[in-house]
Amino acid sequence: MASDRRQNIQLTPDGRLRHFLTIEGLSRELLTHILDIAESFATLPGRPVKKVPALRGRIITNLFFENSTRTRTTFELAAKRLSADVLNFNASTSATAKGETLLDTLRNIEAMHSEMFVVRHSQSGAAHFIARHAAPGVSVINAGDGRHAHPTQAMLDMFTIRRHKGDFTPLRVAIVGDILHSRVARSQILALNTLGVTEVRVVGPRTLIPTEARALGVHVYHDLDEGLRDVDVVIMLRLQKERMDGALLPSESEYFRLYGLTNKRLEAAKPDAIVMHPGPMNRGVEMDSEVADGPRSVILQQVSYGIAVRMAVMSLCMQTHAEERGEA
């Protein structure tokens, strides 16, 4: 275990969180600790003052090289609720777009005394690259890189499941849709297995399930009705339009006929099963509006919980660096 921790640049030698780049290599105890810290922040919206002074005077920079509204906004709000100052870096108008190298851009932002980069990039491994080259004392949070990982999305999904189901261990969870291209699904599978659920299922057409899926510790289903039978949690994934253009699927209507979630199909799951979606959602493609807006849907709660989970990750990483500098 100690050797694994030394090789994981996310962690200090004694296992504290320095960066948050992927779920891979993180222990069940650490994931549970993140959820516990998030629980303490989840009460903030009900208080008169919706801020805590944990990161007062710190500068956090959102480095988004890929379009995002929900993720960037929740990271920004999380940082502000921790009383940090926030810089938003727009790749389309940045010096990078004018030819400056990524490392030169990083050095300039570091010179502004930013202590945390929240990175979203279309290339897998971009967050790891930046973490390896960031100055000592700077944390990197992966807000989604290529097909690789989206760890804070996975953790807000785990937080949502724990709030509704309590114990992870007896649960059966079905993840439905484009598993092959989904960084969210990969991070969810790692988190669910680390937290000890009974069974993780992936459900989708053969063209959208990776050939090595079973090696991830999941059960594979190509029939939605079979895949949903007796599950406690249903996680629907977004279907990107380019999958239709790439001939991986015949049409949106055919996809909905075979894999779209309706109230009728949801009857195969347990009566108290919850329905989740990381967004943005395509109504009438991934699921029917009656399900999306129905009593079992917790989709909007996922968005709210995302703020508390991102606050937890930011505060833990900053605390680690403060302790290393002898400031805590």
mmCIF file of C-alpha atoms in Angstrom:
data_model
loop_
_atom_site.group_PDB
_atom_site.id
_atom_site.type_symbol
_atom_site.label_atom_id
_atom_site.label_comp_id
_atom_site.label_asym_id
_atom_site.label_seq_id
_atom_site.Cartn_x
_atom_site.Cartn_y
_atom_site.Cartn_z
ATOM 1 C CA MET A 1 0.000 0.000 0.000
ATOM 2 C CA ALA A 2 2.784 2.449 0.886
ATOM 3 C CA SER A 3 4.475 1.740 -2.465
ATOM 4 C CA ASP A 4 1.200 2.365 -4.328
ATOM 5 C CA ARG A 5 0.792 5.687 -2.545
ATOM 6 C CA ARG A 6 4.311 6.794 -3.484
ATOM 7 C CA GLN A 7 3.492 6.142 -7.165
ATOM 8 C CA ASN A 8 0.179 8.025 -7.026
ATOM 9 C CA ILE A 9 0.879 11.709 -7.558
ATOM 10 C CA GLN A 10 -2.547 12.515 -6.131
ATOM 11 C CA LEU A 11 -1.479 11.501 -2.658
ATOM 12 C CA THR A 12 1.148 12.427 -0.117
ATOM 13 C CA PRO A 13 3.287 9.530 1.185
ATOM 14 C CA ASP A 14 0.920 9.216 4.165
ATOM 15 C CA GLY A 15 -2.174 9.058 1.931
ATOM 16 C CA ARG A 16 -3.587 12.595 2.091
ATOM 17 C CA LEU A 17 -5.135 14.175 -1.005
ATOM 18 C CA ARG A 18 -2.796 16.569 -2.853
ATOM 19 C CA HIS A 19 -4.505 16.523 -6.289
ATOM 20 C CA PHE A 20 -7.792 14.925 -7.415
ATOM 21 C CA LEU A 21 -7.216 13.464 -10.873
ATOM 22 C CA THR A 22 -8.918 10.065 -10.910
ATOM 23 C CA ILE A 23 -10.730 7.612 -8.622
ATOM 24 C CA GLU A 24 -8.159 4.957 -9.521
ATOM 25 C CA GLY A 25 -5.764 4.233 -6.670
ATOM 26 C CA LEU A 26 -7.868 5.892 -3.986
ATOM 27 C CA SER A 27 -8.979 3.873 -0.983
ATOM 28 C CA ARG A 28 -12.485 3.241 0.273
ATOM 29 C CA GLU A 29 -11.554 5.129 3.435
ATOM 30 C CA LEU A 30 -10.506 8.227 1.490
ATOM 31 C CA LEU A 31 -13.633 8.204 -0.711
ATOM 32 C CA THR A 32 -15.779 7.869 2.418
ATOM 33 C CA HIS A 33 -13.878 10.747 4.048
ATOM 34 C CA ILE A 34 -14.621 12.981 1.020
ATOM 35 C CA LEU A 35 -18.329 12.078 1.292
ATOM 36 C CA ASP A 36 -18.313 12.822 5.031
ATOM 37 C CA ILE A 37 -16.727 16.258 4.500
ATOM 38 C CA ALA A 38 -19.247 16.971 1.724
ATOM 39 C CA GLU A 39 -22.040 16.100 4.160
ATOM 40 C CA SER A 40 -20.934 18.943 6.428
ATOM 41 C CA PHE A 41 -20.998 21.403 3.497
ATOM 42 C CA ALA A 42 -24.391 20.206 2.222
ATOM 43 C CA THR A 43 -26.157 22.094 5.033
ATOM 44 C CA LEU A 44 -24.829 25.493 3.886
ATOM 45 C CA PRO A 45 -27.778 26.371 1.563
ATOM 46 C CA GLY A 46 -30.085 26.317 4.601
ATOM 47 C CA ARG A 47 -27.985 28.776 6.592
ATOM 48 C CA PRO A 48 -28.369 32.590 6.530
ATOM 49 C CA VAL A 49 -24.705 32.967 5.465
ATOM 50 C CA LYS A 50 -23.900 30.437 2.753
ATOM 51 C CA LYS A 51 -20.117 30.711 3.054
ATOM 52 C CA VAL A 52 -17.335 29.345 5.220
ATOM 53 C CA PRO A 53 -13.900 30.990 5.572
ATOM 54 C CA ALA A 54 -11.893 27.806 4.818
ATOM 55 C CA LEU A 55 -10.097 29.202 1.721
ATOM 56 C CA ARG A 56 -10.218 32.927 2.414
ATOM 57 C CA GLY A 57 -7.398 34.669 0.577
ATOM 58 C CA ARG A 58 -6.687 31.681 -1.691
ATOM 59 C CA ILE A 59 -6.874 31.986 -5.507
ATOM 60 C CA ILE A 60 -8.466 29.198 -7.563
ATOM 61 C CA THR A 61 -8.315 29.201 -11.378
ATOM 62 C CA ASN A 62 -10.818 27.412 -13.606
ATOM 63 C CA LEU A 63 -8.877 26.241 -16.699
ATOM 64 C CA PHE A 64 -11.599 25.088 -19.081
ATOM 65 C CA PHE A 65 -10.327 24.113 -22.536
ATOM 66 C CA GLU A 66 -13.658 22.434 -23.311
ATOM 67 C CA ASN A 67 -17.138 23.933 -23.142
ATOM 68 C CA SER A 68 -19.059 23.357 -19.946
ATOM 69 C CA THR A 69 -21.733 25.251 -18.089
ATOM 70 C CA ARG A 70 -22.908 23.015 -15.249
ATOM 71 C CA THR A 71 -19.480 21.753 -14.144
ATOM 72 C CA ARG A 72 -17.690 25.125 -14.382
ATOM 73 C CA THR A 73 -20.509 26.928 -12.590
ATOM 74 C CA THR A 74 -20.636 24.466 -9.704
ATOM 75 C CA PHE A 75 -16.847 24.582 -9.297
ATOM 76 C CA GLU A 76 -16.983 28.389 -9.255
ATOM 77 C CA LEU A 77 -19.798 28.442 -6.719
ATOM 78 C CA ALA A 78 -18.019 25.839 -4.574
ATOM 79 C CA ALA A 79 -14.856 27.972 -4.512
ATOM 80 C CA LYS A 80 -16.803 31.115 -3.624
ATOM 81 C CA ARG A 81 -18.640 29.316 -0.794
ATOM 82 C CA LEU A 82 -15.191 28.477 0.580
ATOM 83 C CA SER A 83 -14.425 32.250 0.392
ATOM 84 C CA ALA A 84 -11.716 31.820 -2.283
ATOM 85 C CA ASP A 85 -11.057 34.265 -5.122
ATOM 86 C CA VAL A 86 -11.829 32.724 -8.544
ATOM 87 C CA LEU A 87 -10.223 33.285 -11.956
ATOM 88 C CA ASN A 88 -12.050 31.891 -14.995
ATOM 89 C CA PHE A 89 -9.749 31.063 -17.919
ATOM 90 C CA ASN A 90 -11.490 31.054 -21.304
ATOM 91 C CA ALA A 91 -9.478 28.924 -23.739
ATOM 92 C CA SER A 92 -11.142 30.424 -26.815
ATOM 93 C CA THR A 93 -9.804 33.913 -26.017
ATOM 94 C CA SER A 94 -6.636 32.945 -24.172
ATOM 95 C CA ALA A 95 -2.997 33.292 -25.050
ATOM 96 C CA THR A 96 -3.004 29.521 -25.696
ATOM 97 C CA ALA A 97 -5.304 30.144 -28.663
ATOM 98 C CA LYS A 98 -2.728 32.686 -29.904
ATOM 99 C CA GLY A 99 0.103 30.151 -29.834
ATOM 100 C CA GLU A 100 1.395 30.276 -26.264
ATOM 101 C CA THR A 101 2.287 26.825 -24.918
ATOM 102 C CA LEU A 102 0.199 25.277 -22.172
ATOM 103 C CA LEU A 103 3.166 25.306 -19.798
ATOM 104 C CA ASP A 104 3.843 28.998 -20.441
ATOM 105 C CA THR A 105 0.186 29.700 -19.706
ATOM 106 C CA LEU A 106 0.471 27.743 -16.456
ATOM 107 C CA ARG A 107 3.583 29.618 -15.400
ATOM 108 C CA ASN A 108 1.833 32.951 -15.975
ATOM 109 C CA ILE A 109 -1.168 31.935 -13.895
ATOM 110 C CA GLU A 110 1.124 30.594 -11.168
ATOM 111 C CA ALA A 111 2.817 34.007 -11.177
ATOM 112 C CA MET A 112 -0.583 35.442 -10.233
ATOM 113 C CA HIS A 113 -0.302 33.261 -7.077
ATOM 114 C CA SER A 114 -3.083 30.857 -8.013
ATOM 115 C CA GLU A 115 -2.922 27.821 -5.703
ATOM 116 C CA MET A 116 -5.371 25.517 -7.466
ATOM 117 C CA PHE A 117 -6.169 24.692 -11.091
ATOM 118 C CA VAL A 118 -9.534 23.158 -11.961
ATOM 119 C CA VAL A 119 -8.865 21.614 -15.392
ATOM 120 C CA ARG A 120 -11.240 20.444 -18.107
ATOM 121 C CA HIS A 121 -9.675 19.306 -21.380
ATOM 122 C CA SER A 122 -10.621 17.191 -24.396
ATOM 123 C CA GLN A 123 -7.375 15.188 -24.189
ATOM 124 C CA SER A 124 -7.135 12.229 -21.817
ATOM 125 C CA GLY A 125 -4.277 12.743 -19.375
ATOM 126 C CA ALA A 126 -4.266 16.548 -19.572
ATOM 127 C CA ALA A 127 -4.946 16.964 -15.852
ATOM 128 C CA HIS A 128 -2.141 14.526 -14.950
ATOM 129 C CA PHE A 129 0.238 16.440 -17.268
ATOM 130 C CA ILE A 130 -0.576 19.731 -15.596
ATOM 131 C CA ALA A 131 -0.269 18.194 -12.107
ATOM 132 C CA ARG A 132 3.194 16.870 -12.939
ATOM 133 C CA HIS A 133 4.361 20.298 -14.127
ATOM 134 C CA ALA A 134 2.583 22.525 -11.612
ATOM 135 C CA ALA A 135 4.666 24.333 -9.035
ATOM 136 C CA PRO A 136 4.956 22.784 -5.556
ATOM 137 C CA GLY A 137 2.006 23.868 -3.463
ATOM 138 C CA VAL A 138 -0.411 24.026 -6.425
ATOM 139 C CA SER A 139 -3.264 21.505 -6.516
ATOM 140 C CA VAL A 140 -4.932 20.242 -9.697
ATOM 141 C CA ILE A 141 -8.542 19.066 -9.802
ATOM 142 C CA ASN A 142 -9.643 17.095 -12.870
ATOM 143 C CA ALA A 143 -12.986 18.455 -14.106
ATOM 144 C CA GLY A 144 -13.064 15.961 -16.988
ATOM 145 C CA ASP A 145 -10.316 14.895 -19.423
ATOM 146 C CA GLY A 146 -11.101 13.199 -22.729
ATOM 147 C CA ARG A 147 -12.520 9.712 -22.236
ATOM 148 C CA HIS A 148 -10.387 9.164 -19.150
ATOM 149 C CA ALA A 149 -11.942 10.452 -15.928
ATOM 150 C CA HIS A 150 -14.418 12.810 -14.307
ATOM 151 C CA PRO A 151 -13.805 12.067 -10.624
ATOM 152 C CA THR A 152 -15.819 14.860 -8.980
ATOM 153 C CA GLN A 153 -18.885 13.875 -11.062
ATOM 154 C CA ALA A 154 -18.464 10.302 -9.839
ATOM 155 C CA MET A 155 -18.169 11.458 -6.230
ATOM 156 C CA LEU A 156 -21.277 13.662 -6.402
ATOM 157 C CA ASP A 157 -23.084 10.632 -7.823
ATOM 158 C CA MET A 158 -21.824 8.543 -4.887
ATOM 159 C CA PHE A 159 -22.953 11.276 -2.494
ATOM 160 C CA THR A 160 -26.429 11.228 -4.067
ATOM 161 C CA ILE A 161 -26.638 7.438 -3.785
ATOM 162 C CA ARG A 162 -25.495 7.453 -0.146
ATOM 163 C CA ARG A 163 -28.049 10.123 0.781
ATOM 164 C CA HIS A 164 -30.868 8.009 -0.644
ATOM 165 C CA LYS A 165 -29.657 4.479 0.078
ATOM 166 C CA GLY A 166 -27.306 4.757 3.036
ATOM 167 C CA ASP A 167 -25.075 1.686 2.845
ATOM 168 C CA PHE A 168 -23.420 0.947 -0.505
ATOM 169 C CA THR A 169 -22.751 -2.733 0.085
ATOM 170 C CA PRO A 170 -26.190 -4.279 -0.678
ATOM 171 C CA LEU A 171 -26.785 -2.233 -3.830
ATOM 172 C CA ARG A 172 -27.103 -3.247 -7.463
ATOM 173 C CA VAL A 173 -26.424 -0.339 -9.835
ATOM 174 C CA ALA A 174 -27.086 -0.186 -13.588
ATOM 175 C CA ILE A 175 -25.225 2.324 -15.791
ATOM 176 C CA VAL A 176 -27.021 2.640 -19.138
ATOM 177 C CA GLY A 177 -25.822 4.091 -22.432
ATOM 178 C CA ASP A 178 -22.533 5.020 -24.073
ATOM 179 C CA ILE A 179 -20.043 3.321 -21.764
ATOM 180 C CA LEU A 180 -17.312 3.259 -24.433
ATOM 181 C CA HIS A 181 -16.828 7.032 -24.689
ATOM 182 C CA SER A 182 -17.886 8.040 -21.170
ATOM 183 C CA ARG A 183 -15.319 9.366 -18.685
ATOM 184 C CA VAL A 184 -18.192 9.629 -16.221
ATOM 185 C CA ALA A 185 -18.994 5.899 -16.467
ATOM 186 C CA ARG A 186 -15.358 4.881 -15.975
ATOM 187 C CA SER A 187 -15.096 7.003 -12.824
ATOM 188 C CA GLN A 188 -18.479 5.780 -11.534
ATOM 189 C CA ILE A 189 -17.494 2.120 -12.000
ATOM 190 C CA LEU A 190 -14.240 2.647 -10.086
ATOM 191 C CA ALA A 191 -16.022 4.481 -7.261
ATOM 192 C CA LEU A 192 -18.875 1.970 -6.948
ATOM 193 C CA ASN A 193 -16.511 -1.002 -6.828
ATOM 194 C CA THR A 194 -14.203 0.738 -4.349
ATOM 195 C CA LEU A 195 -17.156 1.513 -2.088
ATOM 196 C CA GLY A 196 -18.178 -2.148 -2.168
ATOM 197 C CA VAL A 197 -21.523 -2.357 -3.971
ATOM 198 C CA THR A 198 -22.835 -5.871 -4.612
ATOM 199 C CA GLU A 199 -23.028 -5.522 -8.386
ATOM 200 C CA VAL A 200 -22.292 -2.929 -11.077
ATOM 201 C CA ARG A 201 -24.016 -3.495 -14.415
ATOM 202 C CA VAL A 202 -23.387 -1.725 -17.710
ATOM 203 C CA VAL A 203 -26.193 -1.758 -20.260
ATOM 204 C CA GLY A 204 -26.005 -0.669 -23.885
ATOM 205 C CA PRO A 205 -25.591 -1.666 -27.526
ATOM 206 C CA ARG A 206 -22.517 -3.722 -28.434
ATOM 207 C CA THR A 207 -21.048 -0.753 -30.349
ATOM 208 C CA LEU A 208 -21.014 1.395 -27.174
ATOM 209 C CA ILE A 209 -19.658 -1.131 -24.649
ATOM 210 C CA PRO A 210 -15.840 -1.493 -24.506
ATOM 211 C CA THR A 211 -14.575 -4.992 -25.243
ATOM 212 C CA GLU A 212 -12.616 -4.998 -21.978
ATOM 213 C CA ALA A 213 -15.671 -3.978 -19.903
ATOM 214 C CA ARG A 214 -15.739 -7.115 -17.752
ATOM 215 C CA ALA A 215 -12.153 -6.416 -16.705
ATOM 216 C CA LEU A 216 -13.512 -3.273 -15.010
ATOM 217 C CA GLY A 217 -15.498 -5.493 -12.636
ATOM 218 C CA VAL A 218 -18.940 -5.093 -14.182
ATOM 219 C CA HIS A 219 -21.671 -7.341 -15.563
ATOM 220 C CA VAL A 220 -22.561 -6.569 -19.197
ATOM 221 C CA TYR A 221 -26.126 -6.464 -20.531
ATOM 222 C CA HIS A 222 -27.338 -5.587 -24.016
ATOM 223 C CA ASP A 223 -31.029 -5.914 -23.130
ATOM 224 C CA LEU A 224 -32.332 -2.991 -21.056
ATOM 225 C CA ASP A 225 -35.164 -4.921 -19.400
ATOM 226 C CA GLU A 226 -32.755 -7.608 -18.189
ATOM 227 C CA GLY A 227 -30.164 -5.048 -17.113
ATOM 228 C CA LEU A 228 -32.661 -3.131 -14.957
ATOM 229 C CA ARG A 229 -34.100 -6.182 -13.197
ATOM 230 C CA ASP A 230 -34.049 -5.690 -9.398
ATOM 231 C CA VAL A 231 -31.506 -2.844 -9.410
ATOM 232 C CA ASP A 232 -31.504 -0.148 -6.698
ATOM 233 C CA VAL A 233 -30.000 2.643 -8.792
ATOM 234 C CA VAL A 234 -30.306 3.478 -12.502
ATOM 235 C CA ILE A 235 -27.724 5.877 -13.974
ATOM 236 C CA MET A 236 -28.531 7.013 -17.515
ATOM 237 C CA LEU A 237 -25.701 8.476 -19.618
ATOM 238 C CA ARG A 238 -25.884 11.216 -22.210
ATOM 239 C CA LEU A 239 -25.831 10.090 -25.848
ATOM 240 C CA GLN A 240 -23.666 12.417 -27.907
ATOM 241 C CA LYS A 241 -24.927 13.401 -31.366
ATOM 242 C CA GLU A 242 -21.671 12.383 -33.066
ATOM 243 C CA ARG A 243 -22.362 8.728 -32.202
ATOM 244 C CA MET A 244 -25.198 8.864 -34.735
ATOM 245 C CA ASP A 245 -22.940 10.498 -37.334
ATOM 246 C CA GLY A 246 -20.278 7.875 -36.644
ATOM 247 C CA ALA A 247 -22.662 5.048 -37.576
ATOM 248 C CA LEU A 248 -22.386 3.494 -34.115
ATOM 249 C CA LEU A 249 -26.183 3.649 -33.842
ATOM 250 C CA PRO A 250 -28.967 3.548 -36.425
ATOM 251 C CA SER A 251 -30.995 6.556 -35.181
ATOM 252 C CA GLU A 252 -32.095 8.405 -32.059
ATOM 253 C CA SER A 253 -35.581 6.949 -32.279
ATOM 254 C CA GLU A 254 -34.195 3.423 -32.552
ATOM 255 C CA TYR A 255 -31.899 4.063 -29.589
ATOM 256 C CA PHE A 256 -34.832 5.285 -27.493
ATOM 257 C CA ARG A 257 -36.898 2.266 -28.508
ATOM 258 C CA LEU A 258 -34.175 -0.104 -27.305
ATOM 259 C CA TYR A 259 -32.463 1.805 -24.473
ATOM 260 C CA GLY A 260 -34.645 4.798 -23.568
ATOM 261 C CA LEU A 261 -35.935 4.755 -19.976
ATOM 262 C CA THR A 262 -39.710 4.892 -19.574
ATOM 263 C CA ASN A 263 -41.924 4.344 -16.544
ATOM 264 C CA LYS A 264 -42.944 0.987 -18.001
ATOM 265 C CA ARG A 265 -39.349 -0.175 -18.261
ATOM 266 C CA LEU A 266 -38.529 1.191 -14.814
ATOM 267 C CA GLU A 267 -40.970 -1.366 -13.373
ATOM 268 C CA ALA A 268 -38.210 -3.978 -13.764
ATOM 269 C CA ALA A 269 -36.115 -2.172 -11.131
ATOM 270 C CA LYS A 270 -36.886 -2.272 -7.417
ATOM 271 C CA PRO A 271 -39.928 -0.187 -6.397
ATOM 272 C CA ASP A 272 -37.717 2.299 -4.527
ATOM 273 C CA ALA A 273 -35.026 2.533 -7.210
ATOM 274 C CA ILE A 274 -33.706 6.026 -7.940
ATOM 275 C CA VAL A 275 -32.935 7.442 -11.403
ATOM 276 C CA MET A 276 -29.842 9.547 -12.057
ATOM 277 C CA HIS A 277 -28.271 11.363 -15.035
ATOM 278 C CA PRO A 278 -25.027 13.396 -15.088
ATOM 279 C CA GLY A 279 -26.474 15.854 -17.631
ATOM 280 C CA PRO A 280 -26.993 17.496 -19.936
ATOM 281 C CA MET A 281 -29.961 15.258 -20.703
ATOM 282 C CA ASN A 282 -31.589 14.573 -24.077
ATOM 283 C CA ARG A 283 -35.280 14.072 -23.343
ATOM 284 C CA GLY A 284 -36.878 11.502 -25.583
ATOM 285 C CA VAL A 285 -33.491 9.963 -26.388
ATOM 286 C CA GLU A 286 -32.043 8.697 -23.093
ATOM 287 C CA MET A 287 -35.241 8.890 -21.089
ATOM 288 C CA ASP A 288 -38.849 9.945 -21.220
ATOM 289 C CA SER A 289 -39.836 13.242 -19.561
ATOM 290 C CA GLU A 290 -42.225 11.366 -17.266
ATOM 291 C CA VAL A 291 -39.220 9.618 -15.759
ATOM 292 C CA ALA A 292 -36.932 12.660 -15.769
ATOM 293 C CA ASP A 293 -39.509 14.721 -13.873
ATOM 294 C CA GLY A 294 -40.994 11.814 -11.919
ATOM 295 C CA PRO A 295 -40.817 10.930 -8.223
ATOM 296 C CA ARG A 296 -37.860 8.571 -8.597
ATOM 297 C CA SER A 297 -35.669 11.128 -10.394
ATOM 298 C CA VAL A 298 -32.866 12.676 -8.302
ATOM 299 C CA ILE A 299 -31.232 14.454 -11.233
ATOM 300 C CA LEU A 300 -31.537 18.005 -9.873
ATOM 301 C CA GLN A 301 -30.322 16.848 -6.462
ATOM 302 C CA GLN A 302 -27.158 15.618 -8.189
ATOM 303 C CA VAL A 303 -26.486 19.184 -9.357
ATOM 304 C CA SER A 304 -27.005 20.644 -5.865
ATOM 305 C CA TYR A 305 -24.850 17.993 -4.204
ATOM 306 C CA GLY A 306 -22.089 18.665 -6.738
ATOM 307 C CA ILE A 307 -21.324 21.954 -5.026
ATOM 308 C CA ALA A 308 -20.831 20.323 -1.604
ATOM 309 C CA VAL A 309 -18.669 17.526 -3.038
ATOM 310 C CA ARG A 310 -16.454 19.970 -4.947
ATOM 311 C CA MET A 311 -16.091 22.071 -1.794
ATOM 312 C CA ALA A 312 -14.936 18.941 0.042
ATOM 313 C CA VAL A 313 -12.313 18.046 -2.570
ATOM 314 C CA MET A 314 -10.994 21.613 -2.821
ATOM 315 C CA SER A 315 -10.736 22.061 0.935
ATOM 316 C CA LEU A 316 -8.968 18.711 1.464
ATOM 317 C CA CYS A 317 -6.345 19.438 -1.232
ATOM 318 C CA MET A 318 -5.726 22.956 0.069
ATOM 319 C CA GLN A 319 -5.470 21.666 3.633
ATOM 320 C CA THR A 320 -2.791 19.185 2.566
ATOM 321 C CA HIS A 321 -0.671 21.912 0.996
ATOM 322 C CA ALA A 322 -1.176 24.215 3.993
ATOM 323 C CA GLU A 323 0.022 21.455 6.327
ATOM 324 C CA GLU A 324 3.050 20.806 4.102
ATOM 325 C CA ARG A 325 3.906 24.501 4.338
ATOM 326 C CA GLY A 326 3.441 24.420 8.100
ATOM 327 C CA GLU A 327 0.478 26.815 7.950
ATOM 328 C CA ALA A 328 -2.076 24.486 9.548
#
